[in-house]
PDB file of C-alpha atoms in Angstrom:
ATOM      1  CA  MET A1298       4.051   4.733  35.573  1.00 39.00           C
ATOM      2  CA  GLU A1299       5.960   1.350  34.109  1.00 47.00           C
ATOM      3  CA  PRO A1300       6.192  -1.339  36.423  1.00 45.00           C
ATOM      4  CA  GLN A1301       9.407  -2.648  37.849  1.00 46.00           C
ATOM      5  CA  SER A1302       9.266  -6.462  37.569  1.00 56.00           C
ATOM      6  CA  ASN A1303      12.284  -7.865  35.595  1.00 75.00           C
ATOM      7  CA  SER A1304       9.659 -11.574  34.855  1.00 86.00           C
ATOM      8  CA  PRO A1305       9.281 -12.252  31.170  1.00 91.00           C
ATOM      9  CA  LYS A1306       6.395 -10.254  29.050  1.00 93.00           C
ATOM     10  CA  LYS A1307       3.731 -12.693  27.909  1.00 93.00           C
ATOM     11  CA  ILE A1308       2.692 -12.520  24.773  1.00 93.00           C
ATOM     12  CA  LEU A1309      -0.450 -14.096  23.019  1.00 92.00           C
ATOM     13  CA  PHE A1310      -0.265 -13.819  19.223  1.00 91.00           C
ATOM     14  CA  ILE A1311      -3.456 -13.763  17.127  1.00 90.00           C
ATOM     15  CA  ASP A1312      -2.897 -14.761  13.365  1.00 87.00           C
ATOM     16  CA  GLU A1313      -4.811 -16.138  10.616  1.00 83.00           C
ATOM     17  CA  GLN A1314      -1.069 -17.090   8.674  1.00 80.00           C
ATOM     18  CA  PRO A1315       0.362 -19.739   9.942  1.00 76.00           C
ATOM     19  CA  ILE A1316       3.792 -18.683   8.190  1.00 76.00           C
ATOM     20  CA  CYS A1317       3.542 -15.655  10.905  1.00 79.00           C
ATOM     21  CA  ARG A1318       2.726 -17.363  13.124  1.00 77.00           C
ATOM     22  CA  LEU A1319       6.033 -19.486  12.551  1.00 79.00           C
ATOM     23  CA  GLY A1320       8.225 -17.059  12.216  1.00 82.00           C
ATOM     24  CA  LEU A1321       6.717 -15.298  15.252  1.00 83.00           C
ATOM     25  CA  GLU A1322       7.650 -17.875  17.360  1.00 82.00           C
ATOM     26  CA  SER A1323      11.578 -18.585  16.019  1.00 83.00           C
ATOM     27  CA  LEU A1324      11.796 -14.310  16.245  1.00 86.00           C
ATOM     28  CA  ILE A1325      10.337 -14.131  20.263  1.00 87.00           C
ATOM     29  CA  GLU A1326      12.282 -17.090  21.253  1.00 85.00           C
ATOM     30  CA  ARG A1327      15.635 -15.187  20.842  1.00 91.00           C
ATOM     31  CA  TYR A1328      14.517 -12.404  22.686  1.00 93.00           C
ATOM     32  CA  PRO A1329      14.189 -13.736  26.412  1.00 92.00           C
ATOM     33  CA  GLN A1330      12.762 -10.862  28.068  1.00 93.00           C
ATOM     34  CA  PHE A1331       9.285 -12.162  26.604  1.00 94.00           C
ATOM     35  CA  ASN A1332       7.261 -15.802  26.715  1.00 91.00           C
ATOM     36  CA  LEU A1333       5.564 -16.126  24.594  1.00 90.00           C
ATOM     37  CA  LEU A1334       2.367 -18.337  25.682  1.00 88.00           C
ATOM     38  CA  GLY A1335       1.370 -18.651  22.420  1.00 84.00           C
ATOM     39  CA  PHE A1336      -0.484 -18.505  18.989  1.00 86.00           C
ATOM     40  CA  ALA A1337      -4.813 -18.117  18.096  1.00 85.00           C
ATOM     41  CA  THR A1338      -6.093 -18.488  15.088  1.00 82.00           C
ATOM     42  CA  LYS A1339      -8.803 -15.482  15.738  1.00 79.00           C
ATOM     43  CA  LEU A1340     -10.482 -14.068  18.698  1.00 78.00           C
ATOM     44  CA  ASP A1341     -12.783 -17.209  19.459  1.00 75.00           C
ATOM     45  CA  ASP A1342      -9.611 -19.055  21.071  1.00 75.00           C
ATOM     46  CA  VAL A1343      -8.857 -17.171  23.334  1.00 76.00           C
ATOM     47  CA  GLU A1344     -10.658 -16.758  26.866  1.00 75.00           C
ATOM     48  CA  PRO A1345      -9.331 -14.544  30.002  1.00 75.00           C
ATOM     49  CA  SER A1346      -9.722 -18.070  32.673  1.00 70.00           C
ATOM     50  CA  SER A1347      -7.307 -19.845  30.069  1.00 70.00           C
ATOM     51  CA  ILE A1348      -4.491 -17.375  29.537  1.00 79.00           C
ATOM     52  CA  SER A1349      -3.408 -14.224  30.713  1.00 87.00           C
ATOM     53  CA  PRO A1350      -1.314 -12.545  28.064  1.00 92.00           C
ATOM     54  CA  ASP A1351       0.424  -8.794  28.954  1.00 94.00           C
ATOM     55  CA  VAL A1352       0.723  -8.190  25.574  1.00 95.00           C
ATOM     56  CA  ILE A1353      -2.624  -8.753  22.339  1.00 94.00           C
ATOM     57  CA  ALA A1354      -1.036  -8.998  19.268  1.00 93.00           C
ATOM     58  CA  ILE A1355      -2.797  -8.526  17.153  1.00 93.00           C
ATOM     59  CA  ASP A1356      -3.344  -8.862  13.151  1.00 91.00           C
ATOM     60  CA  ILE A1357      -6.755  -7.640  12.099  1.00 87.00           C
ATOM     61  CA  VAL A1358      -8.137  -9.980   9.653  1.00 81.00           C
ATOM     62  CA  ALA A1359      -8.039 -12.209  12.945  1.00 80.00           C
ATOM     63  CA  ALA A1360     -10.453  -9.883  13.739  1.00 81.00           C
ATOM     64  CA  MET A1361     -12.914 -10.609  10.886  1.00 80.00           C
ATOM     65  CA  PRO A1362     -16.465 -10.186  10.615  1.00 80.00           C
ATOM     66  CA  ASN A1363     -15.882  -7.099  12.807  1.00 82.00           C
ATOM     67  CA  GLY A1364     -12.218  -6.300  12.584  1.00 86.00           C
ATOM     68  CA  ILE A1365     -11.278  -2.693  14.295  1.00 91.00           C
ATOM     69  CA  ARG A1366     -14.401  -3.128  16.031  1.00 89.00           C
ATOM     70  CA  SER A1367     -12.928  -5.955  18.117  1.00 89.00           C
ATOM     71  CA  LEU A1368     -10.349  -4.102  19.449  1.00 92.00           C
ATOM     72  CA  THR A1369     -12.764  -2.292  22.387  1.00 91.00           C
ATOM     73  CA  ASP A1370     -14.809  -6.204  23.248  1.00 88.00           C
ATOM     74  CA  LEU A1371     -10.521  -7.815  22.779  1.00 89.00           C
ATOM     75  CA  LYS A1372      -9.398  -4.751  25.911  1.00 90.00           C
ATOM     76  CA  ARG A1373     -13.053  -5.223  28.032  1.00 89.00           C
ATOM     77  CA  LYS A1374     -12.185  -8.916  28.232  1.00 88.00           C
ATOM     78  CA  PHE A1375      -8.202  -8.661  28.696  1.00 90.00           C
ATOM     79  CA  SER A1376      -8.891  -5.220  30.968  1.00 89.00           C
ATOM     80  CA  HIS A1377      -4.620  -6.055  31.906  1.00 91.00           C
ATOM     81  CA  ALA A1378      -3.003  -6.581  28.708  1.00 94.00           C
ATOM     82  CA  SER A1379      -1.786  -4.563  25.621  1.00 96.00           C
ATOM     83  CA  ILE A1380      -2.808  -4.673  22.798  1.00 96.00           C
ATOM     84  CA  LEU A1381      -0.781  -4.157  19.502  1.00 97.00           C
ATOM     85  CA  VAL A1382      -1.984  -4.482  16.362  1.00 96.00           C
ATOM     86  CA  VAL A1383       0.425  -6.257  13.763  1.00 94.00           C
ATOM     87  CA  THR A1384      -0.618  -6.250  10.313  1.00 91.00           C
ATOM     88  CA  SER A1385      -0.640  -5.349   7.445  1.00 87.00           C
ATOM     89  CA  LEU A1386      -2.718  -2.520   6.287  1.00 87.00           C
ATOM     90  CA  ASP A1387      -1.872   1.052   6.268  1.00 88.00           C
ATOM     91  CA  GLU A1388      -0.533   2.201   9.266  1.00 91.00           C
ATOM     92  CA  SER A1389      -1.327   6.198   7.445  1.00 87.00           C
ATOM     93  CA  LEU A1390      -4.974   4.840   7.429  1.00 86.00           C
ATOM     94  CA  PHE A1391      -5.935   2.724  10.403  1.00 91.00           C
ATOM     95  CA  ALA A1392      -3.409   3.152  13.110  1.00 94.00           C
ATOM     96  CA  GLU A1393      -5.827   5.365  14.638  1.00 92.00           C
ATOM     97  CA  ARG A1394      -8.552   3.711  13.953  1.00 93.00           C
ATOM     98  CA  CYS A1395      -6.722   1.431  16.181  1.00 95.00           C
ATOM     99  CA  LEU A1396      -5.757   3.510  19.113  1.00 94.00           C
ATOM    100  CA  ARG A1397      -8.998   4.779  18.664  1.00 92.00           C
ATOM    101  CA  ALA A1398     -10.031   1.584  19.275  1.00 93.00           C
ATOM    102  CA  GLY A1399      -7.864   0.502  21.752  1.00 93.00           C
ATOM    103  CA  ALA A1400      -4.767  -0.744  21.336  1.00 96.00           C
ATOM    104  CA  GLN A1401      -1.748  -0.096  22.007  1.00 96.00           C
ATOM    105  CA  GLY A1402       0.366   0.487  19.110  1.00 97.00           C
ATOM    106  CA  PHE A1403       0.625  -0.338  15.946  1.00 97.00           C
ATOM    107  CA  SER A1404       3.106  -2.331  13.503  1.00 95.00           C
ATOM    108  CA  MET A1405       3.455  -2.891  10.187  1.00 93.00           C
ATOM    109  CA  LYS A1406       4.210  -5.958   8.562  1.00 90.00           C
ATOM    110  CA  THR A1407       6.692  -5.020   5.705  1.00 90.00           C
ATOM    111  CA  ALA A1408       8.189  -3.447   9.548  1.00 91.00           C
ATOM    112  CA  PRO A1409      12.401  -3.893  10.719  1.00 92.00           C
ATOM    113  CA  ILE A1410      12.897  -6.779  13.139  1.00 91.00           C
ATOM    114  CA  GLU A1411      13.651  -4.076  15.457  1.00 93.00           C
ATOM    115  CA  GLU A1412      10.387  -2.041  14.635  1.00 94.00           C
ATOM    116  CA  LEU A1413       8.224  -5.023  16.109  1.00 93.00           C
ATOM    117  CA  ILE A1414      10.093  -5.753  18.848  1.00 94.00           C
ATOM    118  CA  GLN A1415      10.698  -1.594  19.531  1.00 96.00           C
ATOM    119  CA  ALA A1416       6.681  -1.797  19.835  1.00 96.00           C
ATOM    120  CA  LEU A1417       5.799  -5.402  22.170  1.00 95.00           C
ATOM    121  CA  ASP A1418       8.658  -3.868  24.728  1.00 95.00           C
ATOM    122  CA  ASP A1419       7.185  -0.019  24.585  1.00 96.00           C
ATOM    123  CA  VAL A1420       3.017  -1.327  24.848  1.00 96.00           C
ATOM    124  CA  SER A1421       4.320  -4.197  27.413  1.00 95.00           C
ATOM    125  CA  ARG A1422       5.374  -1.274  29.404  1.00 94.00           C
ATOM    126  CA  GLY A1423       2.512   0.984  28.885  1.00 93.00           C
ATOM    127  CA  ARG A1424       3.306   3.023  26.381  1.00 95.00           C
ATOM    128  CA  LEU A1425       1.989   3.922  22.935  1.00 96.00           C
ATOM    129  CA  TYR A1426       3.924   2.883  19.980  1.00 97.00           C
ATOM    130  CA  LEU A1427       4.002   4.439  16.107  1.00 96.00           C
ATOM    131  CA  SER A1428       6.006   3.910  13.417  1.00 95.00           C
ATOM    132  CA  SER A1429       8.587   6.700  13.396  1.00 93.00           C
ATOM    133  CA  LYS A1430       6.269   7.683  10.186  1.00 91.00           C
ATOM    134  CA  MET A1431       2.839   7.318  11.725  1.00 92.00           C
ATOM    135  CA  ARG A1432       4.251   9.544  14.047  1.00 92.00           C
ATOM    136  CA  ALA A1433       6.196  12.706  11.741  1.00 90.00           C
ATOM    137  CA  LEU A1434       2.536  12.257   9.243  1.00 84.00           C
ATOM    138  CA  ILE A1435       0.439  13.084  13.394  1.00 84.00           C
ATOM    139  CA  LEU A1436       2.670  16.123  13.598  1.00 84.00           C
ATOM    140  CA  ASN A1437       2.210  17.195  10.437  1.00 80.00           C
ATOM    141  CA  ARG A1438      -1.576  16.380  10.288  1.00 76.00           C
ATOM    142  CA  MET A1439      -1.655  18.711  13.945  1.00 75.00           C
ATOM    143  CA  SER A1440       0.158  21.551  11.960  1.00 71.00           C
ATOM    144  CA  GLY A1441      -1.422  21.698   9.455  1.00 64.00           C
ATOM    145  CA  HIS A1442       0.665  20.635   7.028  1.00 55.00           C
ATOM    146  CA  GLU A1443      -1.190  17.530   5.510  1.00 55.00           C
ATOM    147  CA  ALA A1444      -4.245  18.405   3.038  1.00 52.00           C
ATOM    148  CA  GLU A1445      -7.318  17.948   4.827  1.00 52.00           C
ATOM    149  CA  ARG A1446      -8.893  17.505   1.742  1.00 52.00           C
ATOM    150  CA  SER A1447      -8.376  14.566   1.246  1.00 53.00           C
ATOM    151  CA  ARG A1448      -8.153  13.129   4.895  1.00 58.00           C
ATOM    152  CA  SER A1449     -11.983  14.481   5.350  1.00 63.00           C
ATOM    153  CA  ARG A1450     -13.289  11.855   2.603  1.00 69.00           C
ATOM    154  CA  PHE A1451     -11.381   8.103   4.006  1.00 74.00           C
ATOM    155  CA  GLU A1452     -12.563   9.862   7.371  1.00 81.00           C
ATOM    156  CA  ARG A1453     -16.459   9.177   6.071  1.00 85.00           C
ATOM    157  CA  LEU A1454     -16.088   5.642   5.757  1.00 90.00           C
ATOM    158  CA  SER A1455     -16.302   3.641   8.669  1.00 91.00           C
ATOM    159  CA  ASP A1456     -13.830   0.962   9.346  1.00 90.00           C
ATOM    160  CA  ARG A1457     -15.021  -1.384   7.595  1.00 91.00           C
ATOM    161  CA  GLU A1458     -16.143   0.087   4.379  1.00 92.00           C
ATOM    162  CA  LEU A1459     -11.897   1.603   4.362  1.00 91.00           C
ATOM    163  CA  LEU A1460     -10.909  -1.650   4.810  1.00 91.00           C
ATOM    164  CA  ILE A1461     -12.944  -2.444   1.288  1.00 93.00           C
ATOM    165  CA  VAL A1462     -11.108   0.659  -0.182  1.00 91.00           C
ATOM    166  CA  GLN A1463      -7.577  -0.769   0.331  1.00 88.00           C
ATOM    167  CA  HIS A1464      -9.190  -4.278  -0.739  1.00 91.00           C
ATOM    168  CA  ILE A1465     -10.781  -2.539  -3.946  1.00 92.00           C
ATOM    169  CA  SER A1466      -7.395  -0.581  -4.636  1.00 88.00           C
ATOM    170  CA  GLN A1467      -5.180  -3.899  -4.341  1.00 86.00           C
ATOM    171  CA  SER A1468      -7.857  -5.245  -7.654  1.00 88.00           C
ATOM    172  CA  MET A1469      -9.921  -7.652  -5.169  1.00 91.00           C
ATOM    173  CA  GLU A1470     -12.568  -8.723  -6.779  1.00 92.00           C
ATOM    174  CA  ASN A1471     -16.298  -8.569  -4.263  1.00 94.00           C
ATOM    175  CA  ARG A1472     -15.451 -12.916  -3.894  1.00 94.00           C
ATOM    176  CA  GLU A1473     -11.711 -12.334  -2.895  1.00 93.00           C
ATOM    177  CA  ILE A1474     -13.090  -9.004  -0.497  1.00 93.00           C
ATOM    178  CA  ALA A1475     -15.756 -11.520   1.065  1.00 93.00           C
ATOM    179  CA  LYS A1476     -13.700 -14.218   1.665  1.00 90.00           C
ATOM    180  CA  GLN A1477     -10.988 -12.097   3.148  1.00 87.00           C
ATOM    181  CA  MET A1478     -13.626  -9.880   5.259  1.00 89.00           C
ATOM    182  CA  LYS A1479     -15.878 -12.917   6.603  1.00 88.00           C
ATOM    183  CA  ILE A1480     -19.053 -11.625   4.967  1.00 92.00           C
ATOM    184  CA  SER A1481     -21.353 -12.255   2.692  1.00 94.00           C
ATOM    185  CA  ILE A1482     -21.132 -10.856  -1.806  1.00 94.00           C
ATOM    186  CA  LYS A1483     -24.008  -9.381  -1.079  1.00 95.00           C
ATOM    187  CA  THR A1484     -22.484  -7.539   2.106  1.00 95.00           C
ATOM    188  CA  ILE A1485     -19.770  -6.284   0.446  1.00 94.00           C
ATOM    189  CA  GLU A1486     -22.207  -5.128  -2.574  1.00 94.00           C
ATOM    190  CA  SER A1487     -24.028  -2.791  -0.050  1.00 95.00           C
ATOM    191  CA  HIS A1488     -20.924  -1.585   0.923  1.00 93.00           C
ATOM    192  CA  ARG A1489     -19.989  -0.700  -1.888  1.00 94.00           C
ATOM    193  CA  SER A1490     -22.663   1.184  -2.831  1.00 94.00           C
ATOM    194  CA  ARG A1491     -23.049   2.890   0.246  1.00 93.00           C
ATOM    195  CA  ILE A1492     -18.750   4.062  -0.221  1.00 93.00           C
ATOM    196  CA  LYS A1493     -20.241   5.761  -3.725  1.00 93.00           C
ATOM    197  CA  SER A1494     -22.726   7.754  -2.237  1.00 91.00           C
ATOM    198  CA  LYS A1495     -20.736   9.066   0.770  1.00 90.00           C
ATOM    199  CA  LEU A1496     -17.574  10.072  -1.890  1.00 87.00           C
ATOM    200  CA  GLN A1497     -19.822  10.891  -4.227  1.00 88.00           C
ATOM    201  CA  LEU A1498     -18.382   9.106  -6.716  1.00 90.00           C
ATOM    202  CA  SER A1499     -21.020   7.429  -9.912  1.00 87.00           C
ATOM    203  CA  SER A1500     -19.973   4.301 -11.039  1.00 90.00           C
ATOM    204  CA  PRO A1501     -17.771   1.691  -9.694  1.00 88.00           C
ATOM    205  CA  SER A1502     -14.588   3.276 -11.760  1.00 90.00           C
ATOM    206  CA  GLU A1503     -15.087   5.682 -10.117  1.00 91.00           C
ATOM    207  CA  LEU A1504     -14.568   3.918  -7.128  1.00 91.00           C
ATOM    208  CA  VAL A1505     -11.590   1.697  -8.271  1.00 89.00           C
ATOM    209  CA  LYS A1506     -10.362   5.569  -8.876  1.00 88.00           C
ATOM    210  CA  PHE A1507     -11.050   6.510  -5.266  1.00 85.00           C
ATOM    211  CA  ALA A1508      -9.768   3.571  -4.024  1.00 85.00           C
ATOM    212  CA  ILE A1509      -5.780   3.361  -5.765  1.00 83.00           C
ATOM    213  CA  ARG A1510      -5.363   7.110  -5.154  1.00 78.00           C
ATOM    214  CA  LEU A1511      -6.392   6.997  -1.436  1.00 72.00           C
ATOM    215  CA  GLN A1512      -3.756   3.758  -0.916  1.00 67.00           C
ATOM    216  CA  ASN A1513      -0.419   6.053  -2.882  1.00 66.00           C
ATOM    217  CA  LYS A1514      -1.565   9.330  -1.159  1.00 58.00           C
ATOM    218  CA  ALA A1515      -2.631  10.916  -4.470  1.00 43.00           C
ATOM    219  CA  PHE A1516      -4.690  14.057  -3.579  1.00 42.00           C
TER     220      PHE A1516
END
């Protein structure tokens, strides 16, 4: 059942990028149905004893090094809050994983402003939110219209490994990926080795080709 209260929904954003935070702040101020509690740059900055949001909108980048797994802990920590992932990560690869980890919605930063507002409104009312494109993709998958081979290949990968593959598809070197994910270069190298093994790829160049094809859905 949807809440009956007409009071503004309290929104907390967790995002590392100052420009995004500034843009979101000016945006939310235009919508009286929301009350912006503030911003945090990382999960450790937020404690339930100090703040009580209705919605936590988070970029997975701010949840590194644990990434998607952090959503489960965040949901446990803020049991009365809905979680909306707002990120640049590809929704077709990461949205379902985020929902399984405890999020109520997923919105890409490249989406129109109206979609972000709709996402905030939906999750604040206890509804799930996915873009129309993502809903259609799931329906196609359920009806068997999507090729299962490509999906089964990337589902062999852990959340962290899939994120590394996305970074590889963007031509990022190990050092850049390690900095982005807040883990060591050695850890990235170990993950790349396991990814190649899981996908039965024989060389780094084959891994790069797979990453690009996955990003472009070219299977």
